[in-house]
Amino acid sequence: MEKIGVVVADEFHLLHDISRGPTLEVLLSRIRHSQPEAQLIALSATVGNSQDMADWLDAKLIQSNWRPIQLHSGTLTGLNVKIHRIDGPDNVEWPEPRMIEGRNTKRLQAVLDDSYSTGGQMLVFVNSRASAQKEARELSKHIRKQISDGPIKYDNELIDEWEKIAERLTRREDTSVMGRALSQAIRGGVAFHHAGLTHSQRKTVEEAFRQGTLLAIVATPTLAQGVNLPAEG
């Protein structure tokens, strides 16, 4: 440890994690005690109390407000969408409140249809793996029904890409229940993402979303902590 000159602590917000936080805190404290001259660089995109963290490390806080896309924060009441905050350039034009088309009892499906119709994608966060798989399955069924007899027309090349990804996953992975469920969901342009997937499955889902192939991902909060997937819609 005497030769260490720079320490990079990525995903620094994990300091607040119940299981991993104490280990990270002890490790950093030991490094600071034994190697006080070493430069410590802590990185996080989601830490809330960044100034407190910087003070604890006796470090300089460097913040960046850059975003790959504008972030619109709003509410969906029934089928009425209203934007309350925009993170991005100051001179942006605020969208007017509007109604989206769809059934009030199937609002998530209505939002997905609206996102696709406006050229966007959708990220949905739920609190459990089971919920992620269930919601992805339902959204995928909805898209496949739309392809058969719905008012929204989907590009045939896009549908073919979904099938190719699903077949690739089926060939590459064993015929596990998880693998079959993921492949079936992707055939409708939707995937789920959680810690129960293999590394290969997660990378396939993330890359397909980045390329604009997948319409939506339903995920547990771990996706928001460690993966940068800009969704515009």
PDB file of C-alpha atoms in Angstrom, residues 86-215:
ATOM      1  CA  ILE A  86     -36.609  20.826 -16.630  1.00  0.00           C
ATOM      2  CA  ASP A  87     -32.915  20.104 -16.049  1.00  0.00           C
ATOM      3  CA  GLY A  88     -31.054  21.471 -19.046  1.00  0.00           C
ATOM      4  CA  PRO A  89     -30.396  24.774 -20.818  1.00  0.00           C
ATOM      5  CA  ASP A  90     -32.113  27.791 -19.287  1.00  0.00           C
ATOM      6  CA  ASN A  91     -33.721  28.903 -22.544  1.00  0.00           C
ATOM      7  CA  VAL A  92     -35.780  25.759 -23.133  1.00  0.00           C
ATOM      8  CA  GLU A  93     -39.433  26.079 -24.068  1.00  0.00           C
ATOM      9  CA  TRP A  94     -41.688  24.543 -21.457  1.00  0.00           C
ATOM     10  CA  PRO A  95     -44.256  22.114 -22.891  1.00  0.00           C
ATOM     11  CA  GLU A  96     -47.910  22.764 -22.172  1.00  0.00           C
ATOM     12  CA  PRO A  97     -49.893  20.253 -20.098  1.00  0.00           C
ATOM     13  CA  ARG A  98     -51.498  17.691 -22.385  1.00  0.00           C
ATOM     14  CA  MET A  99     -53.605  14.562 -22.456  1.00  0.00           C
ATOM     15  CA  ILE A 100     -52.161  11.355 -23.818  1.00  0.00           C
ATOM     16  CA  GLU A 101     -54.300   8.790 -25.581  1.00  0.00           C
ATOM     17  CA  GLY A 102     -55.096   5.469 -23.980  1.00  0.00           C
ATOM     18  CA  ARG A 103     -57.077   3.793 -21.230  1.00  0.00           C
ATOM     19  CA  ASN A 104     -57.036   5.321 -17.766  1.00  0.00           C
ATOM     20  CA  THR A 105     -56.803   1.823 -16.291  1.00  0.00           C
ATOM     21  CA  LYS A 106     -53.711   1.050 -18.415  1.00  0.00           C
ATOM     22  CA  ARG A 107     -51.695   4.226 -17.962  1.00  0.00           C
ATOM     23  CA  LEU A 108     -48.264   2.625 -18.268  1.00  0.00           C
ATOM     24  CA  GLN A 109     -49.255   1.216 -21.638  1.00  0.00           C
ATOM     25  CA  ALA A 110     -50.559   4.637 -22.667  1.00  0.00           C
ATOM     26  CA  VAL A 111     -47.246   6.270 -21.708  1.00  0.00           C
ATOM     27  CA  LEU A 112     -45.316   3.647 -23.683  1.00  0.00           C
ATOM     28  CA  ASP A 113     -47.481   4.230 -26.767  1.00  0.00           C
ATOM     29  CA  ASP A 114     -47.004   7.978 -26.411  1.00  0.00           C
ATOM     30  CA  SER A 115     -43.227   7.608 -26.016  1.00  0.00           C
ATOM     31  CA  TYR A 116     -42.973   5.514 -29.172  1.00  0.00           C
ATOM     32  CA  SER A 117     -45.245   7.857 -31.135  1.00  0.00           C
ATOM     33  CA  THR A 118     -43.040  10.832 -30.225  1.00  0.00           C
ATOM     34  CA  GLY A 119     -39.787   9.023 -31.034  1.00  0.00           C
ATOM     35  CA  GLY A 120     -38.751   8.301 -27.460  1.00  0.00           C
ATOM     36  CA  GLN A 121     -38.007   5.399 -25.146  1.00  0.00           C
ATOM     37  CA  MET A 122     -39.139   4.604 -21.625  1.00  0.00           C
ATOM     38  CA  LEU A 123     -37.431   3.540 -18.399  1.00  0.00           C
ATOM     39  CA  VAL A 124     -39.689   2.193 -15.645  1.00  0.00           C
ATOM     40  CA  PHE A 125     -38.356   1.639 -12.121  1.00  0.00           C
ATOM     41  CA  VAL A 126     -40.026  -0.815  -9.742  1.00  0.00           C
ATOM     42  CA  ASN A 127     -39.020  -2.092  -6.316  1.00  0.00           C
ATOM     43  CA  SER A 128     -38.550  -5.820  -6.947  1.00  0.00           C
ATOM     44  CA  ARG A 129     -37.315  -8.315  -9.516  1.00  0.00           C
ATOM     45  CA  ALA A 130     -40.738  -9.945  -9.684  1.00  0.00           C
ATOM     46  CA  SER A 131     -42.395  -6.601 -10.450  1.00  0.00           C
ATOM     47  CA  ALA A 132     -39.803  -5.854 -13.139  1.00  0.00           C
ATOM     48  CA  GLN A 133     -40.529  -9.115 -14.918  1.00  0.00           C
ATOM     49  CA  LYS A 134     -44.303  -8.795 -14.523  1.00  0.00           C
ATOM     50  CA  GLU A 135     -44.506  -5.234 -15.875  1.00  0.00           C
ATOM     51  CA  ALA A 136     -42.134  -6.029 -18.750  1.00  0.00           C
ATOM     52  CA  ARG A 137     -44.226  -9.068 -19.639  1.00  0.00           C
ATOM     53  CA  GLU A 138     -47.458  -7.042 -19.652  1.00  0.00           C
ATOM     54  CA  LEU A 139     -45.981  -4.208 -21.731  1.00  0.00           C
ATOM     55  CA  SER A 140     -44.527  -6.697 -24.192  1.00  0.00           C
ATOM     56  CA  LYS A 141     -47.909  -8.398 -24.583  1.00  0.00           C
ATOM     57  CA  HIS A 142     -49.458  -4.992 -25.222  1.00  0.00           C
ATOM     58  CA  ILE A 143     -46.939  -4.193 -27.964  1.00  0.00           C
ATOM     59  CA  ARG A 144     -47.385  -7.586 -29.636  1.00  0.00           C
ATOM     60  CA  LYS A 145     -51.150  -7.071 -29.617  1.00  0.00           C
ATOM     61  CA  GLN A 146     -50.656  -3.622 -31.156  1.00  0.00           C
ATOM     62  CA  ILE A 147     -48.522  -5.176 -33.893  1.00  0.00           C
ATOM     63  CA  SER A 148     -51.337  -7.603 -34.719  1.00  0.00           C
ATOM     64  CA  ASP A 149     -54.342  -5.307 -34.706  1.00  0.00           C
ATOM     65  CA  GLY A 150     -53.536  -2.011 -32.967  1.00  0.00           C
ATOM     66  CA  PRO A 151     -53.739   1.533 -34.320  1.00  0.00           C
ATOM     67  CA  ILE A 152     -49.981   2.142 -33.907  1.00  0.00           C
ATOM     68  CA  LYS A 153     -47.779   0.892 -36.740  1.00  0.00           C
ATOM     69  CA  TYR A 154     -44.359  -0.465 -35.799  1.00  0.00           C
ATOM     70  CA  ASP A 155     -41.430  -0.559 -38.184  1.00  0.00           C
ATOM     71  CA  ASN A 156     -40.908  -4.070 -39.567  1.00  0.00           C
ATOM     72  CA  GLU A 157     -37.127  -3.719 -39.298  1.00  0.00           C
ATOM     73  CA  LEU A 158     -37.512  -2.892 -35.611  1.00  0.00           C
ATOM     74  CA  ILE A 159     -39.689  -5.960 -35.059  1.00  0.00           C
ATOM     75  CA  ASP A 160     -37.098  -8.097 -36.855  1.00  0.00           C
ATOM     76  CA  GLU A 161     -34.376  -6.706 -34.573  1.00  0.00           C
ATOM     77  CA  TRP A 162     -36.372  -7.705 -31.495  1.00  0.00           C
ATOM     78  CA  GLU A 163     -36.643 -11.243 -32.846  1.00  0.00           C
ATOM     79  CA  LYS A 164     -32.908 -11.401 -33.611  1.00  0.00           C
ATOM     80  CA  ILE A 165     -31.990 -10.271 -30.093  1.00  0.00           C
ATOM     81  CA  ALA A 166     -34.389 -12.802 -28.558  1.00  0.00           C
ATOM     82  CA  GLU A 167     -32.980 -15.628 -30.694  1.00  0.00           C
ATOM     83  CA  ARG A 168     -29.418 -14.592 -29.877  1.00  0.00           C
ATOM     84  CA  LEU A 169     -30.172 -14.696 -26.161  1.00  0.00           C
ATOM     85  CA  THR A 170     -31.830 -18.096 -26.517  1.00  0.00           C
ATOM     86  CA  ARG A 171     -28.833 -19.546 -28.358  1.00  0.00           C
ATOM     87  CA  ARG A 172     -26.250 -18.027 -26.048  1.00  0.00           C
ATOM     88  CA  GLU A 173     -27.880 -18.761 -22.716  1.00  0.00           C
ATOM     89  CA  ASP A 174     -29.205 -22.022 -21.386  1.00  0.00           C
ATOM     90  CA  THR A 175     -32.944 -22.543 -21.484  1.00  0.00           C
ATOM     91  CA  SER A 176     -33.436 -21.184 -17.970  1.00  0.00           C
ATOM     92  CA  VAL A 177     -36.760 -19.760 -16.885  1.00  0.00           C
ATOM     93  CA  MET A 178     -35.141 -16.317 -16.623  1.00  0.00           C
ATOM     94  CA  GLY A 179     -33.616 -16.520 -20.087  1.00  0.00           C
ATOM     95  CA  ARG A 180     -36.879 -17.627 -21.690  1.00  0.00           C
ATOM     96  CA  ALA A 181     -38.820 -14.880 -19.916  1.00  0.00           C
ATOM     97  CA  LEU A 182     -36.362 -12.210 -21.070  1.00  0.00           C
ATOM     98  CA  SER A 183     -36.369 -13.444 -24.674  1.00  0.00           C
ATOM     99  CA  GLN A 184     -40.162 -13.525 -24.743  1.00  0.00           C
ATOM    100  CA  ALA A 185     -40.417  -9.965 -23.402  1.00  0.00           C
ATOM    101  CA  ILE A 186     -37.884  -8.677 -25.931  1.00  0.00           C
ATOM    102  CA  ARG A 187     -40.007 -10.081 -28.767  1.00  0.00           C
ATOM    103  CA  GLY A 188     -42.380  -7.255 -27.855  1.00  0.00           C
ATOM    104  CA  GLY A 189     -39.661  -4.605 -27.704  1.00  0.00           C
ATOM    105  CA  VAL A 190     -39.501  -4.507 -23.894  1.00  0.00           C
ATOM    106  CA  ALA A 191     -36.914  -5.940 -21.485  1.00  0.00           C
ATOM    107  CA  PHE A 192     -36.488  -6.252 -17.739  1.00  0.00           C
ATOM    108  CA  HIS A 193     -33.224  -5.540 -15.934  1.00  0.00           C
ATOM    109  CA  HIS A 194     -32.212  -6.621 -12.444  1.00  0.00           C
ATOM    110  CA  ALA A 195     -29.385  -8.310 -10.553  1.00  0.00           C
ATOM    111  CA  GLY A 196     -30.784 -11.762 -11.338  1.00  0.00           C
ATOM    112  CA  LEU A 197     -29.715 -11.511 -14.981  1.00  0.00           C
ATOM    113  CA  THR A 198     -26.342 -12.766 -16.122  1.00  0.00           C
ATOM    114  CA  HIS A 199     -23.670 -10.262 -17.108  1.00  0.00           C
ATOM    115  CA  SER A 200     -24.205 -11.169 -20.757  1.00  0.00           C
ATOM    116  CA  GLN A 201     -27.973 -10.673 -20.526  1.00  0.00           C
ATOM    117  CA  ARG A 202     -27.621  -7.287 -18.835  1.00  0.00           C
ATOM    118  CA  LYS A 203     -25.125  -6.065 -21.442  1.00  0.00           C
ATOM    119  CA  THR A 204     -27.392  -7.215 -24.284  1.00  0.00           C
ATOM    120  CA  VAL A 205     -30.353  -5.320 -22.821  1.00  0.00           C
ATOM    121  CA  GLU A 206     -28.339  -2.160 -22.135  1.00  0.00           C
ATOM    122  CA  GLU A 207     -26.761  -2.085 -25.596  1.00  0.00           C
ATOM    123  CA  ALA A 208     -30.099  -2.663 -27.350  1.00  0.00           C
ATOM    124  CA  PHE A 209     -31.600   0.239 -25.411  1.00  0.00           C
ATOM    125  CA  ARG A 210     -28.659   2.553 -26.165  1.00  0.00           C
ATOM    126  CA  GLN A 211     -29.015   1.773 -29.862  1.00  0.00           C
ATOM    127  CA  GLY A 212     -32.700   2.701 -29.741  1.00  0.00           C
ATOM    128  CA  THR A 213     -33.859  -0.832 -30.537  1.00  0.00           C
ATOM    129  CA  LEU A 214     -35.804  -1.499 -27.343  1.00  0.00           C
ATOM    130  CA  LEU A 215     -38.854   0.626 -26.582  1.00  0.00           C
TER     131      LEU A 215
END
